[in-house]
Amino acid sequence: MTLAIISAMPPELAALLAVLPTDQVQIVAGRKFHRGRLAGHDVVLGLSGIGKVAAAATAAILCERFAVRALMFTGVAGGLAEGVKVGDVVVGCECLQHDMDASPLFPRWEVPGTGRARFAADARWAGLLAQAAGQVLSQPHAALASFGIQAPQCHQGLVISGDRFVSSGAESLALRQALPDALAVEMEGAALAQVCADYGRPFAVLRTISDRADDQAHVDFPRFLADVAAEYSRDIVMAALALATA
Ligand code: ADE
């Protein structure tokens, strides 16, 4: 039984791909899927592309063609809740599509036909990722100081997704007011969650906060992705896989 690990953009998955020993590549729907073994688990690593449709298609491919037992999404997100800072890590316990709105036919955010807006992540994988993040964040990390990051924290809770890169103070305030318990915003997790619910597969979401989803000029997004976020994804996923076999 195989575990899928997905990111939207190449730099988000690069560090994890670099430690995948056997690299059997299969291309489906223009996406490269890399099969191998990590920390005693059969895994398939793949890039979805950015956005909910790309993530949903990728999740469906992984369920149909790779018979995965669980799916994990990792990459970056914008911090929403107060105290969720650049360099922190968020493990999604629930996911919601903030741009889903079929009202007045259905309540705002509810996915028509499912009776719900919030999709719960697998408690075991979320717990393992949070435990692993705690271990990794407590270790010194060479690149953090150059981004002015001190004592990064792991948060667990609601992650929201939509087909927008949130980059204005007004938009992020509107999201915080509408969904006060949302910790972070990104563009794929809740789409993965919906497809996983359809297929009855557990899922988990692990995000490093790259920005505050506002109009502040970001430090250096590509360098942050490569030097911090990709390394956190690798180290936290590897630690969680090791905990899962322990
Ligand atoms: N991923 C990283 N930062 C984001 C943001 N501000 N909005 C949406 N997705 C993101």
mmCIF file of C-alpha atoms and ligand atoms in Angstrom:
data_model
loop_
_atom_site.group_PDB
_atom_site.id
_atom_site.type_symbol
_atom_site.label_atom_id
_atom_site.label_comp_id
_atom_site.label_asym_id
_atom_site.label_seq_id
_atom_site.Cartn_x
_atom_site.Cartn_y
_atom_site.Cartn_z
ATOM 1 C CA MET A 1 0.000 0.000 0.000
ATOM 2 C CA THR A 2 1.464 3.280 -1.143
ATOM 3 C CA LEU A 3 1.463 6.704 0.470
ATOM 4 C CA ALA A 4 1.221 9.736 -1.852
ATOM 5 C CA ILE A 5 3.147 12.932 -1.107
ATOM 6 C CA ILE A 6 2.152 15.893 -3.261
ATOM 7 C CA SER A 7 3.266 19.511 -3.678
ATOM 8 C CA ALA A 8 2.045 22.208 -6.034
ATOM 9 C CA MET A 9 5.350 23.663 -7.217
ATOM 10 C CA PRO A 10 8.711 22.004 -8.008
ATOM 11 C CA PRO A 11 10.763 23.800 -5.306
ATOM 12 C CA GLU A 12 8.329 22.635 -2.623
ATOM 13 C CA LEU A 13 9.042 18.953 -3.340
ATOM 14 C CA ALA A 14 12.674 19.211 -4.482
ATOM 15 C CA ALA A 15 14.388 18.320 -1.187
ATOM 16 C CA LEU A 16 12.155 15.289 -0.608
ATOM 17 C CA LEU A 17 12.601 14.090 -4.199
ATOM 18 C CA ALA A 18 16.356 14.373 -3.773
ATOM 19 C CA VAL A 19 16.326 11.756 -0.983
ATOM 20 C CA LEU A 20 14.066 9.274 -2.819
ATOM 21 C CA PRO A 21 16.470 6.404 -3.533
ATOM 22 C CA THR A 22 14.770 4.475 -6.325
ATOM 23 C CA ASP A 23 13.295 6.761 -8.870
ATOM 24 C CA GLN A 24 10.755 5.070 -11.148
ATOM 25 C CA VAL A 25 8.970 7.820 -13.028
ATOM 26 C CA GLN A 26 5.522 7.505 -14.581
ATOM 27 C CA ILE A 27 3.805 10.351 -16.420
ATOM 28 C CA VAL A 28 0.011 10.665 -16.195
ATOM 29 C CA ALA A 29 -1.958 13.677 -17.461
ATOM 30 C CA GLY A 30 1.271 15.597 -17.944
ATOM 31 C CA ARG A 31 2.365 15.045 -14.343
ATOM 32 C CA LYS A 32 5.476 13.126 -13.272
ATOM 33 C CA PHE A 33 4.963 10.613 -10.454
ATOM 34 C CA HIS A 34 8.059 9.208 -8.730
ATOM 35 C CA ARG A 35 7.730 5.853 -6.987
ATOM 36 C CA GLY A 36 10.149 4.646 -4.349
ATOM 37 C CA ARG A 37 10.630 3.857 -0.675
ATOM 38 C CA LEU A 38 11.161 6.341 2.138
ATOM 39 C CA ALA A 39 11.734 5.319 5.773
ATOM 40 C CA GLY A 40 10.267 1.864 5.138
ATOM 41 C CA HIS A 41 7.142 3.073 3.295
ATOM 42 C CA ASP A 42 6.194 2.660 -0.355
ATOM 43 C CA VAL A 43 5.642 6.198 -1.584
ATOM 44 C CA VAL A 44 4.720 8.060 -4.737
ATOM 45 C CA LEU A 45 5.801 11.677 -4.975
ATOM 46 C CA GLY A 46 4.128 14.022 -7.434
ATOM 47 C CA LEU A 47 3.619 17.642 -8.382
ATOM 48 C CA SER A 48 0.017 18.718 -8.832
ATOM 49 C CA GLY A 49 0.475 22.210 -10.191
ATOM 50 C CA ILE A 50 -1.136 25.192 -8.505
ATOM 51 C CA GLY A 51 -4.823 25.488 -7.600
ATOM 52 C CA LYS A 52 -7.815 23.411 -6.625
ATOM 53 C CA VAL A 53 -8.539 21.817 -10.017
ATOM 54 C CA ALA A 54 -4.913 20.752 -10.432
ATOM 55 C CA ALA A 55 -4.878 19.302 -6.905
ATOM 56 C CA ALA A 56 -8.197 17.495 -7.393
ATOM 57 C CA ALA A 57 -7.098 15.945 -10.687
ATOM 58 C CA THR A 58 -3.831 14.812 -9.112
ATOM 59 C CA ALA A 59 -5.586 13.273 -6.119
ATOM 60 C CA ALA A 60 -7.979 11.382 -8.420
ATOM 61 C CA ILE A 61 -5.067 10.090 -10.526
ATOM 62 C CA LEU A 62 -3.280 8.905 -7.384
ATOM 63 C CA CYS A 63 -6.373 7.067 -6.127
ATOM 64 C CA GLU A 64 -7.232 5.518 -9.503
ATOM 65 C CA ARG A 65 -3.835 4.711 -10.976
ATOM 66 C CA PHE A 66 -1.542 4.305 -7.964
ATOM 67 C CA ALA A 67 -3.975 2.775 -5.443
ATOM 68 C CA VAL A 68 -2.585 5.002 -2.705
ATOM 69 C CA ARG A 69 -3.657 4.288 0.884
ATOM 70 C CA ALA A 70 -3.283 7.892 2.090
ATOM 71 C CA LEU A 71 -2.428 11.272 0.583
ATOM 72 C CA MET A 72 -0.333 14.049 2.066
ATOM 73 C CA PHE A 73 0.032 17.584 0.670
ATOM 74 C CA THR A 74 3.067 19.660 1.599
ATOM 75 C CA GLY A 75 4.290 23.115 0.651
ATOM 76 C CA VAL A 76 3.833 26.733 1.654
ATOM 77 C CA ALA A 77 0.858 28.798 2.833
ATOM 78 C CA GLY A 78 0.013 32.320 3.913
ATOM 79 C CA GLY A 79 -0.499 32.845 7.648
ATOM 80 C CA LEU A 80 -3.924 34.198 8.660
ATOM 81 C CA ALA A 81 -4.489 33.817 12.398
ATOM 82 C CA GLU A 82 -2.589 36.104 14.731
ATOM 83 C CA GLY A 83 0.579 34.385 15.879
ATOM 84 C CA VAL A 84 0.974 32.260 12.731
ATOM 85 C CA LYS A 85 4.271 33.697 11.540
ATOM 86 C CA VAL A 86 6.570 33.310 8.543
ATOM 87 C CA GLY A 87 8.694 30.225 9.253
ATOM 88 C CA ASP A 88 6.017 28.533 11.386
ATOM 89 C CA VAL A 89 4.484 25.219 10.334
ATOM 90 C CA VAL A 90 0.761 24.482 10.125
ATOM 91 C CA VAL A 91 -0.686 20.972 10.187
ATOM 92 C CA GLY A 92 -4.236 21.011 8.835
ATOM 93 C CA CYS A 93 -6.778 19.218 11.024
ATOM 94 C CA GLU A 94 -9.626 20.450 8.825
ATOM 95 C CA CYS A 95 -9.777 21.945 5.324
ATOM 96 C CA LEU A 96 -12.381 24.256 3.778
ATOM 97 C CA GLN A 97 -12.705 25.900 0.338
ATOM 98 C CA HIS A 98 -13.043 29.599 1.170
ATOM 99 C CA ASP A 99 -14.177 30.454 -2.365
ATOM 100 C CA MET A 100 -16.957 27.822 -2.491
ATOM 101 C CA ASP A 101 -20.285 29.658 -2.383
ATOM 102 C CA ALA A 102 -23.432 28.080 -3.858
ATOM 103 C CA SER A 103 -25.701 30.197 -1.649
ATOM 104 C CA PRO A 104 -28.637 30.573 -1.474
ATOM 105 C CA LEU A 105 -28.966 26.970 -2.705
ATOM 106 C CA PHE A 106 -26.507 25.734 -0.061
ATOM 107 C CA PRO A 107 -24.927 27.412 2.964
ATOM 108 C CA ARG A 108 -21.804 29.423 2.170
ATOM 109 C CA TRP A 109 -18.685 27.183 1.910
ATOM 110 C CA GLU A 110 -20.711 23.928 1.863
ATOM 111 C CA VAL A 111 -19.637 21.629 -0.959
ATOM 112 C CA PRO A 112 -22.927 20.810 -2.712
ATOM 113 C CA GLY A 113 -23.838 17.146 -2.411
ATOM 114 C CA THR A 114 -21.583 16.473 0.561
ATOM 115 C CA GLY A 115 -23.497 18.247 3.336
ATOM 116 C CA ARG A 116 -20.326 19.816 4.673
ATOM 117 C CA ALA A 117 -17.887 22.640 4.326
ATOM 118 C CA ARG A 118 -15.123 21.265 6.521
ATOM 119 C CA PHE A 119 -13.263 18.056 5.720
ATOM 120 C CA ALA A 120 -11.342 16.446 8.566
ATOM 121 C CA ALA A 121 -7.774 15.325 8.037
ATOM 122 C CA ASP A 122 -6.716 11.899 9.232
ATOM 123 C CA ALA A 123 -6.100 12.287 12.972
ATOM 124 C CA ARG A 124 -3.237 9.775 13.042
ATOM 125 C CA TRP A 125 -1.244 11.350 10.185
ATOM 126 C CA ALA A 126 -1.965 14.869 11.444
ATOM 127 C CA GLY A 127 -0.728 13.834 14.901
ATOM 128 C CA LEU A 128 2.411 12.219 13.478
ATOM 129 C CA LEU A 129 3.161 15.303 11.363
ATOM 130 C CA ALA A 130 2.670 17.628 14.341
ATOM 131 C CA GLN A 131 4.923 15.456 16.509
ATOM 132 C CA ALA A 132 7.527 15.345 13.728
ATOM 133 C CA ALA A 133 7.271 19.133 13.212
ATOM 134 C CA GLY A 134 7.867 19.650 16.936
ATOM 135 C CA GLN A 135 11.057 17.588 16.684
ATOM 136 C CA VAL A 136 12.317 19.333 13.543
ATOM 137 C CA LEU A 137 11.490 22.903 14.660
ATOM 138 C CA SER A 138 13.318 22.411 17.934
ATOM 139 C CA GLN A 139 16.587 21.828 16.021
ATOM 140 C CA PRO A 140 18.669 24.797 14.830
ATOM 141 C CA HIS A 141 18.219 25.556 11.115
ATOM 142 C CA ALA A 142 20.966 27.370 9.221
ATOM 143 C CA ALA A 143 18.803 29.544 6.937
ATOM 144 C CA LEU A 144 16.307 30.883 9.509
ATOM 145 C CA ALA A 145 18.430 33.752 10.816
ATOM 146 C CA SER A 146 18.826 35.228 7.322
ATOM 147 C CA PHE A 147 15.020 35.560 7.162
ATOM 148 C CA GLY A 148 14.798 37.025 10.671
ATOM 149 C CA ILE A 149 12.923 33.950 11.932
ATOM 150 C CA GLN A 150 13.289 32.970 15.574
ATOM 151 C CA ALA A 151 11.768 30.030 17.439
ATOM 152 C CA PRO A 152 9.344 28.752 14.762
ATOM 153 C CA GLN A 153 6.194 27.098 16.105
ATOM 154 C CA CYS A 154 3.894 24.310 14.899
ATOM 155 C CA HIS A 155 0.139 25.049 14.843
ATOM 156 C CA GLN A 156 -2.718 22.613 14.235
ATOM 157 C CA GLY A 157 -6.173 23.579 12.998
ATOM 158 C CA LEU A 158 -8.176 24.851 10.031
ATOM 159 C CA VAL A 159 -6.442 25.403 6.682
ATOM 160 C CA ILE A 160 -8.466 27.128 3.965
ATOM 161 C CA SER A 161 -7.978 26.866 0.207
ATOM 162 C CA GLY A 162 -9.099 28.864 -2.794
ATOM 163 C CA ASP A 163 -8.068 29.726 -6.325
ATOM 164 C CA ARG A 164 -6.471 33.009 -5.305
ATOM 165 C CA PHE A 165 -3.034 33.935 -4.053
ATOM 166 C CA VAL A 166 -4.064 36.159 -1.140
ATOM 167 C CA SER A 167 -1.788 39.181 -1.199
ATOM 168 C CA SER A 168 -3.702 42.146 0.159
ATOM 169 C CA GLY A 169 -4.382 43.192 3.713
ATOM 170 C CA ALA A 170 -8.049 43.758 2.865
ATOM 171 C CA GLU A 171 -8.543 40.245 1.527
ATOM 172 C CA SER A 172 -6.746 38.560 4.363
ATOM 173 C CA LEU A 173 -8.753 40.637 6.889
ATOM 174 C CA ALA A 174 -11.988 39.597 5.168
ATOM 175 C CA LEU A 175 -10.945 35.925 5.418
ATOM 176 C CA ARG A 176 -9.998 36.316 9.085
ATOM 177 C CA GLN A 177 -13.333 37.955 9.855
ATOM 178 C CA ALA A 178 -15.359 35.361 7.937
ATOM 179 C CA LEU A 179 -13.403 32.360 9.262
ATOM 180 C CA PRO A 180 -11.799 33.399 12.557
ATOM 181 C CA ASP A 181 -10.370 29.950 13.278
ATOM 182 C CA ALA A 182 -8.524 29.692 9.942
ATOM 183 C CA LEU A 183 -4.795 29.394 10.583
ATOM 184 C CA ALA A 184 -3.498 29.537 7.022
ATOM 185 C CA VAL A 185 -4.557 29.980 3.412
ATOM 186 C CA GLU A 186 -3.277 28.108 0.383
ATOM 187 C CA MET A 187 -4.603 26.886 -2.951
ATOM 188 C CA GLU A 188 -4.889 23.069 -2.882
ATOM 189 C CA GLY A 189 -5.472 21.353 0.474
ATOM 190 C CA ALA A 190 -9.263 21.491 0.597
ATOM 191 C CA ALA A 191 -9.537 20.230 -2.988
ATOM 192 C CA LEU A 192 -7.411 17.225 -2.066
ATOM 193 C CA ALA A 193 -9.629 16.767 1.004
ATOM 194 C CA GLN A 194 -12.824 16.684 -1.073
ATOM 195 C CA VAL A 195 -11.447 14.083 -3.501
ATOM 196 C CA CYS A 196 -10.094 12.007 -0.600
ATOM 197 C CA ALA A 197 -13.576 12.032 0.959
ATOM 198 C CA ASP A 198 -15.040 10.803 -2.361
ATOM 199 C CA TYR A 199 -12.530 7.942 -2.476
ATOM 200 C CA GLY A 200 -12.603 7.205 1.250
ATOM 201 C CA ARG A 201 -8.879 7.884 1.615
ATOM 202 C CA PRO A 202 -7.241 9.568 4.609
ATOM 203 C CA PHE A 203 -5.349 12.793 3.935
ATOM 204 C CA ALA A 204 -3.033 15.220 5.704
ATOM 205 C CA VAL A 205 -1.794 18.751 4.986
ATOM 206 C CA LEU A 206 1.567 20.149 6.096
ATOM 207 C CA ARG A 207 2.398 23.781 5.284
ATOM 208 C CA THR A 208 5.277 26.124 6.057
ATOM 209 C CA ILE A 209 4.195 29.752 6.363
ATOM 210 C CA SER A 210 5.918 31.758 3.610
ATOM 211 C CA ASP A 211 4.018 35.058 3.975
ATOM 212 C CA ARG A 212 1.235 36.697 5.943
ATOM 213 C CA ALA A 213 -1.188 36.792 2.958
ATOM 214 C CA ASP A 214 -1.037 40.594 2.945
ATOM 215 C CA ASP A 215 0.611 43.387 0.974
ATOM 216 C CA GLN A 216 3.921 43.273 2.830
ATOM 217 C CA ALA A 217 6.777 42.674 0.407
ATOM 218 C CA HIS A 218 7.926 39.155 1.063
ATOM 219 C CA VAL A 219 11.523 38.531 2.051
ATOM 220 C CA ASP A 220 12.643 36.405 -0.873
ATOM 221 C CA PHE A 221 10.005 33.857 -1.891
ATOM 222 C CA PRO A 222 12.171 31.558 -4.123
ATOM 223 C CA ARG A 223 15.006 31.474 -1.582
ATOM 224 C CA PHE A 224 12.567 30.849 1.282
ATOM 225 C CA LEU A 225 11.018 27.962 -0.663
ATOM 226 C CA ALA A 226 14.359 26.334 -1.383
ATOM 227 C CA ASP A 227 16.213 27.034 1.849
ATOM 228 C CA VAL A 228 13.460 26.700 4.447
ATOM 229 C CA ALA A 229 10.123 25.297 3.204
ATOM 230 C CA ALA A 230 11.507 22.463 1.060
ATOM 231 C CA GLU A 231 13.837 21.384 3.861
ATOM 232 C CA TYR A 232 11.037 21.462 6.428
ATOM 233 C CA SER A 233 8.854 19.359 4.126
ATOM 234 C CA ARG A 234 11.632 16.813 3.736
ATOM 235 C CA ASP A 235 12.632 16.690 7.395
ATOM 236 C CA ILE A 236 9.102 16.702 8.835
ATOM 237 C CA VAL A 237 7.715 14.138 6.377
ATOM 238 C CA MET A 238 10.745 11.869 6.920
ATOM 239 C CA ALA A 239 10.398 12.167 10.699
ATOM 240 C CA ALA A 240 6.651 11.428 10.495
ATOM 241 C CA LEU A 241 7.297 8.363 8.303
ATOM 242 C CA ALA A 242 9.854 7.142 10.833
ATOM 243 C CA LEU A 243 7.387 7.693 13.697
ATOM 244 C CA ALA A 244 4.729 5.779 11.749
ATOM 245 C CA THR A 245 6.939 2.689 11.505
ATOM 246 C CA ALA A 246 8.298 2.943 15.072
HETATM 247 N N1 ADE B 1 0.569 29.971 -0.640
HETATM 248 C C1 ADE B 1 1.555 30.646 -0.015
HETATM 249 N N2 ADE B 1 1.148 31.873 0.326
HETATM 250 C C2 ADE B 1 -0.127 31.992 -0.113
HETATM 251 C C3 ADE B 1 -1.070 33.030 -0.094
HETATM 252 N N3 ADE B 1 -0.771 34.209 0.454
HETATM 253 N N4 ADE B 1 -2.278 32.812 -0.655
HETATM 254 C C4 ADE B 1 -2.566 31.621 -1.226
HETATM 255 N N5 ADE B 1 -1.703 30.621 -1.293
HETATM 256 C C5 ADE B 1 -0.495 30.788 -0.727
#
